[in-house]
């Protein structure tokens, strides 16, 4: 293993505006962040993982996003990332934003999922052990838990910050009303929520839809002072050129990794082909246009960062390059709206609105 020396121009290499302030906080995130949901488990070569992390940092990607159950197996992504962080990034910890989460299934038994104080606190302790860190920068409740009072979950997040094991806390996949409630509780505790992490793409626009109170999730987050980091902007790979000519062997769809063959219907593939034509007219790949679309300016509802996965350095570079052109004309947006339809990608929809009162 060769010693890693980060690129000296890693901050100058990106254009102005590469870092965007998160909500009402003083924290800034890069426009594109690296997610570890896929590609960092024990089924992937550690040296490929190392190369992706190095290249990301060299290009100004300072945010690495993990969760307790990322793998496979569960916990492997944190363990592998922890090894690489120790070997390559120990001298640069202060330049990195490391996030983790708990809430989805981690292990069998009543404390391996949910939003209880027991689940969140014990999970974070194990995450820190795997990562080899004293603290994470952001810790999320990964999804609403209908069996746990919202106050219990929020108070646990408050106390995690007070313990020094996380600098900031956030939520993921909460609906607009629940987001507003959670933010109100935390503001009252003097520990504001930093950020919301929802799924969002051209073919999965639930965050734009009005909730029961009339506000969308994007509006609710903005009104509550939260930043937004969008995961799955590529709709689990549908919004790439990978499936335009069929389902290749070894793809995520064949492996059953969150993108089912049913989602790759002729209707969806036909839509992706038409969107690909629009991307070509913009001088972008389909993936680049999809990421740029998520990051486009939307008045006061702008997304802070897009969370992308990468199985290779080449794919990473292509995705990061999306930030070179985030401008859309009114005609382009209208054309995209006329082509794009809901693709049935939002497999997290059932978790967005649950609420148990204390």
CSV table of C-alpha atoms in Angstrom, one decimal:
chain,number,residue,atom,x,y,z
A,1,UNK,CA,0.0,0.0,0.0
A,2,UNK,CA,1.5,3.3,-1.1
A,3,UNK,CA,1.3,6.3,1.3
A,4,UNK,CA,-1.4,8.8,0.5
A,5,UNK,CA,-0.7,12.5,0.1
A,6,UNK,CA,-3.8,14.5,-0.7
A,7,UNK,CA,-3.9,16.8,-3.7
A,8,UNK,CA,-2.7,20.2,-2.7
A,9,UNK,CA,-5.3,21.9,-4.9
A,10,UNK,CA,-8.2,19.9,-3.5
A,11,UNK,CA,-10.1,23.1,-2.5
A,12,UNK,CA,-9.0,25.3,-5.4
A,13,UNK,CA,-9.9,22.6,-8.0
A,14,UNK,CA,-13.7,23.2,-7.5
A,15,UNK,CA,-15.6,26.3,-8.6
A,16,UNK,CA,-17.0,29.0,-6.3
A,17,UNK,CA,-20.0,27.7,-4.5
A,18,UNK,CA,-18.8,24.2,-4.2
A,19,UNK,CA,-19.4,24.3,-0.5
A,20,UNK,CA,-22.9,25.3,0.6
A,21,UNK,CA,-24.0,26.3,4.1
A,22,UNK,CA,-26.3,23.7,5.8
A,23,UNK,CA,-29.6,25.3,6.8
A,24,UNK,CA,-29.2,27.9,9.5
A,25,UNK,CA,-25.9,26.4,10.8
A,26,UNK,CA,-22.3,27.4,10.3
A,27,UNK,CA,-21.4,24.0,8.7
A,28,UNK,CA,-20.8,23.7,5.0
A,29,UNK,CA,-21.0,20.6,2.8
A,30,UNK,CA,-19.7,20.0,-0.7
A,31,UNK,CA,-22.3,20.1,-3.4
A,32,UNK,CA,-21.6,16.3,-4.0
A,33,UNK,CA,-21.0,14.0,-1.0
A,34,UNK,CA,-19.9,10.4,-1.1
A,35,UNK,CA,-22.3,7.8,0.3
A,36,UNK,CA,-21.3,4.3,1.4
A,37,UNK,CA,-24.6,2.5,1.2
A,38,UNK,CA,-23.3,0.2,-1.6
A,39,UNK,CA,-19.7,-0.5,-2.8
A,40,UNK,CA,-18.0,-0.4,0.6
A,41,UNK,CA,-19.0,-3.8,2.0
A,42,UNK,CA,-16.9,-7.0,2.2
A,43,UNK,CA,-18.0,-7.9,-1.3
A,44,UNK,CA,-15.9,-5.2,-2.8
A,45,UNK,CA,-12.0,-5.0,-2.9
A,46,UNK,CA,-10.6,-2.8,-0.1
A,47,UNK,CA,-8.2,-1.2,-2.5
A,48,UNK,CA,-11.0,-0.1,-4.8
A,49,UNK,CA,-12.7,1.5,-1.8
A,50,UNK,CA,-9.5,3.2,-0.9
A,51,UNK,CA,-9.0,4.6,-4.4
A,52,UNK,CA,-12.6,6.0,-4.4
A,53,UNK,CA,-12.1,7.7,-1.0
A,54,UNK,CA,-8.8,9.2,-2.0
A,55,UNK,CA,-10.1,10.5,-5.3
A,56,UNK,CA,-13.1,12.0,-3.6
A,57,UNK,CA,-11.0,13.9,-1.1
A,58,UNK,CA,-8.6,15.0,-3.8
A,59,UNK,CA,-11.6,16.6,-5.6
A,60,UNK,CA,-12.9,18.5,-2.6
A,61,UNK,CA,-15.5,15.9,-1.4
A,62,UNK,CA,-15.1,16.3,2.3
A,63,UNK,CA,-18.3,14.5,3.4
A,64,UNK,CA,-18.4,10.7,3.8
A,65,UNK,CA,-21.9,9.3,4.7
A,66,UNK,CA,-22.3,5.9,6.4
A,67,UNK,CA,-24.8,4.0,8.5
A,68,UNK,CA,-24.6,1.2,11.0
A,69,UNK,CA,-26.1,-1.3,8.7
A,70,UNK,CA,-24.3,-0.5,5.4
A,71,UNK,CA,-22.4,-3.5,4.0
A,72,UNK,CA,-22.8,-6.3,3.3
A,73,UNK,CA,-22.7,-7.6,6.0
A,74,UNK,CA,-24.2,-5.0,8.2
A,75,UNK,CA,-21.4,-2.9,9.8
A,76,UNK,CA,-18.8,-3.8,7.1
A,77,UNK,CA,-18.9,-0.3,5.4
A,78,UNK,CA,-18.0,1.4,8.7
A,79,UNK,CA,-15.3,-1.2,9.5
A,80,UNK,CA,-13.7,-0.8,6.0
A,81,UNK,CA,-14.1,3.0,6.1
A,82,UNK,CA,-12.5,3.0,9.5
A,83,UNK,CA,-9.5,1.1,8.3
A,84,UNK,CA,-9.0,3.5,5.4
A,85,UNK,CA,-9.6,6.5,7.6
A,86,UNK,CA,-6.9,5.4,10.0
A,87,UNK,CA,-4.4,4.5,7.3
A,88,UNK,CA,-4.9,7.4,4.9
A,89,UNK,CA,-6.8,10.2,6.6
A,90,UNK,CA,-5.8,10.4,10.2
A,91,UNK,CA,-3.9,13.6,9.6
A,92,UNK,CA,-7.0,15.1,7.9
A,93,UNK,CA,-9.8,14.3,10.4
A,94,UNK,CA,-10.5,18.0,10.9
A,95,UNK,CA,-11.1,18.4,7.2
A,96,UNK,CA,-13.7,15.6,7.0
A,97,UNK,CA,-17.4,15.4,7.8
A,98,UNK,CA,-18.2,11.8,8.8
A,99,UNK,CA,-21.8,10.9,9.3
A,100,UNK,CA,-23.6,7.7,10.5
A,101,UNK,CA,-27.1,6.6,11.3
A,102,UNK,CA,-29.3,4.2,13.2
A,103,UNK,CA,-32.9,3.2,12.8
A,104,UNK,CA,-33.2,0.6,10.1
A,105,UNK,CA,-32.6,-3.1,10.8
A,106,UNK,CA,-29.1,-3.7,12.1
A,107,UNK,CA,-29.5,-7.0,14.1
A,108,UNK,CA,-32.2,-9.3,15.4
A,109,UNK,CA,-33.9,-8.5,18.6
A,110,UNK,CA,-35.9,-5.5,19.8
A,111,UNK,CA,-32.9,-3.1,20.0
A,112,UNK,CA,-31.5,-3.6,16.5
A,113,UNK,CA,-33.8,-1.1,14.9
A,114,UNK,CA,-36.2,1.8,15.6
A,115,UNK,CA,-35.8,5.0,17.5
A,116,UNK,CA,-35.5,4.1,21.1
A,117,UNK,CA,-32.9,5.7,23.3
A,118,UNK,CA,-31.3,2.2,23.7
A,119,UNK,CA,-31.1,1.6,20.0
A,120,UNK,CA,-29.6,5.0,19.1
A,121,UNK,CA,-27.1,5.3,21.8
A,122,UNK,CA,-25.8,1.7,21.7
A,123,UNK,CA,-25.7,1.8,17.9
A,124,UNK,CA,-23.6,4.9,17.9
A,125,UNK,CA,-21.1,3.4,20.3
A,126,UNK,CA,-20.7,0.4,18.0
A,127,UNK,CA,-20.4,2.7,15.0
A,128,UNK,CA,-17.6,4.7,16.6
A,129,UNK,CA,-15.8,1.4,17.4
A,130,UNK,CA,-16.0,0.2,13.8
A,131,UNK,CA,-15.0,3.6,12.5
A,132,UNK,CA,-12.2,4.0,15.0
A,133,UNK,CA,-13.3,7.6,15.8
A,134,UNK,CA,-14.1,9.5,19.0
A,135,UNK,CA,-17.0,11.2,17.4
A,136,UNK,CA,-19.0,11.6,14.2
A,137,UNK,CA,-19.8,15.0,12.8
A,138,UNK,CA,-23.4,14.1,12.0
A,139,UNK,CA,-25.6,11.4,13.5
A,140,UNK,CA,-29.0,10.7,12.0
A,141,UNK,CA,-32.1,8.9,13.1
A,142,UNK,CA,-32.4,6.9,9.9
A,143,UNK,CA,-36.2,6.7,9.7
A,144,UNK,CA,-39.3,7.4,11.8
A,145,UNK,CA,-40.3,4.8,14.3
A,146,UNK,CA,-44.1,4.4,14.9
A,147,UNK,CA,-43.4,2.4,18.2
A,148,UNK,CA,-41.3,5.1,19.9
A,149,UNK,CA,-42.5,8.5,21.1
A,150,UNK,CA,-40.9,11.2,19.0
A,151,UNK,CA,-39.7,13.0,22.1
A,152,UNK,CA,-37.7,9.9,23.2
A,153,UNK,CA,-35.9,9.8,19.9
A,154,UNK,CA,-35.2,13.6,19.9
A,155,UNK,CA,-34.0,13.6,23.5
A,156,UNK,CA,-31.6,10.8,22.7
A,157,UNK,CA,-30.2,12.8,19.8
A,158,UNK,CA,-29.9,15.8,22.1
A,159,UNK,CA,-28.0,13.8,24.7
A,160,UNK,CA,-25.7,12.3,22.0
A,161,UNK,CA,-24.6,15.8,21.1
A,162,UNK,CA,-24.2,16.7,24.8
A,163,UNK,CA,-22.0,13.6,25.2
A,164,UNK,CA,-19.6,14.8,22.4
A,165,UNK,CA,-20.1,11.7,20.4
A,166,UNK,CA,-21.7,13.7,17.6
A,167,UNK,CA,-21.3,17.4,16.7
A,168,UNK,CA,-24.6,17.6,14.9
A,169,UNK,CA,-27.8,15.5,14.5
A,170,UNK,CA,-30.3,15.0,11.8
A,171,UNK,CA,-33.2,12.9,10.5
A,172,UNK,CA,-33.8,10.9,7.4
A,173,UNK,CA,-37.0,9.9,5.6
A,174,UNK,CA,-39.3,11.9,7.9
A,175,UNK,CA,-42.4,13.4,6.3
A,176,UNK,CA,-43.0,17.2,6.4
A,177,UNK,CA,-45.3,17.3,9.5
A,178,UNK,CA,-43.0,15.0,11.5
A,179,UNK,CA,-40.0,17.0,10.4
A,180,UNK,CA,-41.6,20.2,11.7
A,181,UNK,CA,-42.5,18.5,15.0
A,182,UNK,CA,-39.0,17.1,15.5
A,183,UNK,CA,-37.4,20.4,14.7
A,184,UNK,CA,-39.7,22.2,17.2
A,185,UNK,CA,-38.8,19.7,19.9
A,186,UNK,CA,-35.1,20.1,19.3
A,187,UNK,CA,-35.2,23.8,19.1
A,188,UNK,CA,-36.9,23.9,22.4
A,189,UNK,CA,-34.0,21.8,23.8
A,190,UNK,CA,-31.4,24.2,22.5
A,191,UNK,CA,-30.1,21.5,20.1
A,192,UNK,CA,-31.4,22.3,16.7
A,193,UNK,CA,-31.6,19.6,14.1
A,194,UNK,CA,-29.0,20.3,11.4
A,195,UNK,CA,-30.2,18.4,8.3
A,196,UNK,CA,-32.7,16.1,6.7
A,197,UNK,CA,-31.7,13.3,4.4
A,198,UNK,CA,-34.6,12.2,2.0
A,199,UNK,CA,-34.6,10.3,-1.2
A,200,UNK,CA,-35.1,12.7,-4.1
A,201,UNK,CA,-34.7,12.5,-7.9
A,202,UNK,CA,-36.4,13.5,-11.1
A,203,UNK,CA,-38.5,10.3,-10.9
A,204,UNK,CA,-39.1,10.4,-7.1
A,205,UNK,CA,-40.4,13.8,-6.1
A,206,UNK,CA,-42.2,13.1,-2.9
A,207,UNK,CA,-40.3,15.9,-1.1
A,208,UNK,CA,-42.0,18.4,-3.3
A,209,UNK,CA,-45.5,17.2,-2.6
A,210,UNK,CA,-47.7,19.1,-0.1
A,211,UNK,CA,-48.3,17.3,3.2
A,212,UNK,CA,-51.4,17.3,5.4
A,213,UNK,CA,-50.5,20.9,6.5
A,214,UNK,CA,-50.0,22.1,3.0
A,215,UNK,CA,-46.2,22.4,3.2
A,216,UNK,CA,-43.8,20.1,1.3
A,217,UNK,CA,-40.8,18.4,3.0
A,218,UNK,CA,-38.5,20.9,1.3
A,219,UNK,CA,-40.6,23.8,2.6
A,220,UNK,CA,-40.8,22.3,6.1
A,221,UNK,CA,-37.1,21.8,6.3
A,222,UNK,CA,-36.4,25.3,5.0
A,223,UNK,CA,-38.8,26.9,7.5
A,224,UNK,CA,-37.3,24.9,10.3
A,225,UNK,CA,-33.7,25.9,9.4
A,226,UNK,CA,-32.6,22.4,8.3
A,227,UNK,CA,-30.4,21.7,5.3
A,228,UNK,CA,-31.3,18.9,2.9
A,229,UNK,CA,-29.0,16.3,1.5
A,230,UNK,CA,-30.7,14.2,-1.2
A,231,UNK,CA,-29.9,10.5,-1.4
A,232,UNK,CA,-30.5,8.3,-4.5
A,233,UNK,CA,-30.5,11.2,-7.0
A,234,UNK,CA,-29.8,8.6,-9.6
A,235,UNK,CA,-32.9,6.6,-8.6
A,236,UNK,CA,-30.8,3.6,-7.7
A,237,UNK,CA,-29.1,3.6,-11.1
A,238,UNK,CA,-32.2,4.1,-13.3
A,239,UNK,CA,-31.0,7.6,-14.2
A,240,UNK,CA,-27.7,6.5,-15.6
A,241,UNK,CA,-26.7,5.0,-19.0
A,242,UNK,CA,-26.3,1.5,-17.4
A,243,UNK,CA,-29.8,0.2,-18.2
A,244,UNK,CA,-30.6,2.1,-21.5
A,245,UNK,CA,-29.9,-1.0,-23.5
A,246,UNK,CA,-31.1,-3.7,-21.1
A,247,UNK,CA,-30.0,-5.1,-17.8
A,248,UNK,CA,-26.3,-6.0,-17.8
A,249,UNK,CA,-25.0,-9.0,-15.9
A,250,UNK,CA,-23.6,-8.1,-12.5
A,251,UNK,CA,-25.7,-5.0,-12.2
A,252,UNK,CA,-27.4,-3.9,-9.0
A,253,UNK,CA,-30.8,-5.0,-10.4
A,254,UNK,CA,-29.5,-8.6,-11.0
A,255,UNK,CA,-27.9,-8.6,-7.5
A,256,UNK,CA,-31.2,-7.5,-6.0
A,257,UNK,CA,-29.7,-4.4,-4.3
A,258,UNK,CA,-32.6,-2.0,-3.9
A,259,UNK,CA,-33.3,-1.8,-7.7
A,260,UNK,CA,-35.6,-4.5,-8.7
A,261,UNK,CA,-36.0,-5.7,-12.3
A,262,UNK,CA,-39.7,-4.6,-11.9
A,263,UNK,CA,-38.5,-1.0,-11.6
A,264,UNK,CA,-36.7,-1.4,-14.9
A,265,UNK,CA,-39.9,-1.6,-16.9
A,266,UNK,CA,-40.1,-0.7,-20.5
A,267,UNK,CA,-42.0,2.4,-19.5
A,268,UNK,CA,-39.2,3.5,-17.1
A,269,UNK,CA,-36.4,2.6,-19.5
A,270,UNK,CA,-38.2,4.5,-22.3
A,271,UNK,CA,-38.4,7.5,-20.0
A,272,UNK,CA,-34.7,7.2,-19.1
A,273,UNK,CA,-33.8,7.2,-22.8
A,274,UNK,CA,-35.7,10.4,-23.5
A,275,UNK,CA,-34.1,12.0,-20.5
A,276,UNK,CA,-30.7,10.9,-21.8
A,277,UNK,CA,-31.5,12.8,-25.0
A,278,UNK,CA,-32.1,15.9,-23.0
A,279,UNK,CA,-28.8,15.4,-21.1
A,280,UNK,CA,-26.9,15.1,-24.4
A,281,UNK,CA,-28.3,18.4,-25.5
A,282,UNK,CA,-26.9,19.9,-22.2
A,283,UNK,CA,-23.5,18.3,-22.8
A,284,UNK,CA,-24.0,16.0,-19.8
A,285,UNK,CA,-24.4,12.4,-19.1
A,286,UNK,CA,-27.8,11.3,-17.8
A,287,UNK,CA,-26.3,10.8,-14.3
A,288,UNK,CA,-24.8,14.3,-14.4
A,289,UNK,CA,-28.0,15.9,-15.4
A,290,UNK,CA,-29.9,14.0,-12.7
A,291,UNK,CA,-27.5,15.2,-10.0
A,292,UNK,CA,-27.5,18.7,-11.3
A,293,UNK,CA,-31.3,18.7,-11.4
A,294,UNK,CA,-31.5,17.8,-7.7
A,295,UNK,CA,-29.0,20.6,-6.9
A,296,UNK,CA,-30.7,23.3,-9.0
A,297,UNK,CA,-31.8,26.5,-7.4
A,298,UNK,CA,-35.3,26.4,-6.0
A,299,UNK,CA,-35.7,29.7,-4.3
A,300,UNK,CA,-35.6,29.0,-0.5
A,301,UNK,CA,-35.9,25.3,-0.9
A,302,UNK,CA,-32.4,24.5,-2.3
A,303,UNK,CA,-30.8,21.2,-1.6
A,304,UNK,CA,-27.5,21.5,0.2
A,305,UNK,CA,-25.8,18.5,-1.2
A,306,UNK,CA,-26.4,15.4,-3.4
A,307,UNK,CA,-25.3,12.1,-2.0
A,308,UNK,CA,-23.9,9.8,-4.6
A,309,UNK,CA,-22.5,6.3,-4.6
A,310,UNK,CA,-19.6,5.2,-6.7
A,311,UNK,CA,-18.2,1.7,-7.7
A,312,UNK,CA,-15.2,3.1,-9.4
A,313,UNK,CA,-13.0,6.3,-9.6
A,314,UNK,CA,-14.3,6.9,-13.1
A,315,UNK,CA,-17.9,6.8,-12.0
A,316,UNK,CA,-17.1,9.1,-9.1
A,317,UNK,CA,-15.4,11.6,-11.4
A,318,UNK,CA,-18.4,11.6,-13.8
A,319,UNK,CA,-20.8,12.3,-10.9
A,320,UNK,CA,-18.7,15.1,-9.4
A,321,UNK,CA,-18.5,16.8,-12.7
A,322,UNK,CA,-22.3,17.3,-12.6
A,323,UNK,CA,-21.6,20.3,-10.4
A,324,UNK,CA,-20.0,22.1,-13.3
A,325,UNK,CA,-23.4,22.9,-14.8
A,326,UNK,CA,-26.3,23.3,-12.4
A,327,UNK,CA,-28.2,25.9,-14.5
A,328,UNK,CA,-31.4,24.9,-16.2
A,329,UNK,CA,-33.4,27.0,-18.6
A,330,UNK,CA,-37.1,27.2,-18.1
A,331,UNK,CA,-37.5,25.3,-21.3
A,332,UNK,CA,-35.3,22.5,-20.1
A,333,UNK,CA,-37.1,22.1,-16.8
A,334,UNK,CA,-40.4,22.1,-18.7
A,335,UNK,CA,-39.1,19.4,-21.1
A,336,UNK,CA,-37.9,17.3,-18.2
A,337,UNK,CA,-41.2,17.6,-16.4
A,338,UNK,CA,-43.0,16.5,-19.5
A,339,UNK,CA,-40.9,13.3,-19.7
A,340,UNK,CA,-40.3,12.3,-16.1
A,341,UNK,CA,-42.9,10.3,-14.2
A,342,UNK,CA,-42.9,8.6,-10.8
A,343,UNK,CA,-40.9,5.4,-11.4
A,344,UNK,CA,-41.9,3.5,-8.2
A,345,UNK,CA,-38.3,3.9,-6.9
A,346,UNK,CA,-39.3,5.3,-3.5
A,347,UNK,CA,-39.0,2.1,-1.5
A,348,UNK,CA,-38.7,4.2,1.7
A,349,UNK,CA,-42.1,5.8,1.4
A,350,UNK,CA,-43.8,3.8,4.2
A,351,UNK,CA,-41.6,5.3,6.9
A,352,UNK,CA,-42.2,9.0,6.3
A,353,UNK,CA,-45.2,9.9,8.4
A,354,UNK,CA,-45.3,7.7,11.5
A,355,UNK,CA,-45.7,9.4,14.9
A,356,UNK,CA,-46.1,8.1,18.4
A,357,UNK,CA,-46.8,10.6,21.1
A,358,UNK,CA,-45.2,10.4,24.5
